[in-house]
Amino acid sequence: IADFISSRVEEIVELFRDVLLICDEMGLIGKEMFAVDGCKMPSNASKEWSGTKAELKSKQEKMERAVRYLVKKHREMDSNTEPDPVVEREQKQIETLRARVKKLKNWLKGNDEKWGKTGPKKSNLTDNESAKMKSSHGVIQGYDGVATVDSKHQVVVHAEVFGQPQEHELLEPMVNGTRENFQAIGREKDVFEEAKLTADAGFHTEQNMKMLFEEQIDGYVADILFRKRDPRFITAERHRARAKAERQKERASEHYRPRDFVYDESSQTCICPAGNKLYRNGCNVQIRGFGFVKFRGAKMHCVPCLQRAKCLRPPERTLTRQVVFFKGRAAGAPETYTQKMKKKIDTPQGRSRYSRRLGIVEPVFANICSTLGL
């Protein structure tokens, strides 16, 4: 079925739009609110064969070293004429490793590096369009199937699959795709002139919020701190006390974090866990409209400190520790689109509209995955 669909892309799109047209003519699509969400799906590819070209090259070299070691070991044992089960097993291992090395060499020779905004992205030898991503079933090699669902009868009005681990860049193509589908069935008016749009925190970025406000889309997109600001969840932290204590216990052996430093805001001083005073090297630092204060340790304290390994990473290359404390929004800084969305969604009306998202889109994925078993 998958092979048939993937080889008939244009026909499937036309069929999807025909169904959409019939649903619209029957009054099954309200066009009052749309909810966007994604479902992580594994591809038929191993995540072990993922990496940047540099990482895959390193993997190839590691395998080649293993082959050389085993071959050398066998040559030293050539004088032994009796059959050895260990040697036979290692011979099979050599053949397997050589086949993998050949596979890696051929792939590296015939494929270019995948690039993202911040640098090279991980490729995959079996399915290079897929991506390594976190899901409810752990880290998988696969795709994010994203759907736009109408609130009236949960009709899917647009769906796409993306080989991207994060959903940050997927909101705009989903909005454009939904528009195009309605225009294709003869609805020339922009569907988002009246329809509201909801999406969870996975789609929240400053760029996406800017897009919604500039295109005058009535959107409600949560940020990662949305629930913490909700008065209905004010007592939620007490239920997390045990888990929080366990996490702090686990982190006790980790590197020092800013909370491990004693910061006095009134005197603008900072003391490190070893008891040494850090000097201030920036009290009015502004990043994206927010204020920060920075401190740095002195070489005379940091270099001989016995706690370097726990304080610095990596201690062999970093001389002194720097720590930054968040002060809040800088005075006079222009309001960001993220701030505008927070103001909008934190109102009683905004929270009420956003709360509908869960009941619109999640049952669709539950039906497809659990009930239909697809």
Steps between C-alpha positions, in 0.01 A plus 500: 500500500781740593684430172181559302424830677859630478507431124168681443559824689310736270203263468482454880499878553216540251307218668554661841365831370199327340411353840556843658263657247227244572540548877476877456187475281339274760565758772744279691771769511423795726810711416463659842813353661789283384743309722848402381699215652748229406541127554849343501524193276798261466643436155644170380852615581741454789597805704845339546576591138438871561753781532668792328752412228782559751337263753438233236861534378617450859276193528657360182853554631410333830373192313813492284718504814299210642550304176877564503523389862310174437698420183830559685381279784411218257838518326674456834288189561560345155737241646207336679359242254213383719156660439423772752136611551618842618697553178202389289272743683749786459536417128127552458537827693773612258274427200212693661723799579645506148150500351404790726815693413424453131143620557625811682764579236248475215250719685755767593623511141154540345320731746540863603485638852155601631503856634277679749495854635768429760725268301513143364200277574500126560456286190385138489643234272172309453248785489667838462172693504421378853641647821596388848235636740367464853160336538284344774673172414852640539731620223394371157615539141195623316262776403261749655154468345328837553128560451271803500160395639169688489313534830145424381529130413878443526550488123869513400527795263875475436775248578869478426792290616835657589840344566582758768561430870344830615165659411628858518513547123181309415223745595538727196493217239191355673323839488592546132396143415161543667443821305595334171264206558199726551595716202534183289140398577370839387501694828682812379466683832790447741368244749704661780315832471239352734643168628701488821817290529631310802831317545705371794836624628694291248404753230581809711784717370539876466500462120173302504333754728614779269349314204162463676480866602623639167257283302222591748424137583306462825743250649541354849836329542622401846856556620694267730406704811130529411379262773727650765317832452156336518341561845320165470836322514639704790515192727644268234855532632415319825422188299842520338692541826613137515614492137674835547688368806609193305625715210696722738656189655604379154642841412707513818783328314464718189667831418423808707206703371424872556273409794805352677656849509397751769380815322412812702300731278515797741880505527554354151739235629539131423673222696591170334448155664868498603445823697685737266363835391442552128545841340220663300571540129160618378207637701277633222534237231199487266412202283176511295345757731588325828753614760779286648787544743826310440774390738837336434746328730856626541787289362671502841195317640380286207830359368616328824145417618447133591138518374589596140373170356158557655484870415645525148438312179747419371744594781806435283401773252306749714697710748225671700129454571241749380147506640200704381187599696171601340366839613178519298377711215723799427343841549398664173550184294246462216225244558570172326242295313545230766399754766196596294393136475548451876273797571240367257498137612512582874160672491196292612378503138843397369532211746148384419570495126835329537351232727293375205814392313539172690147379423522593132824346376615234749200263447579500126847355559362260763245372248756459219769338715307301762153428360593454133844365584678695225 
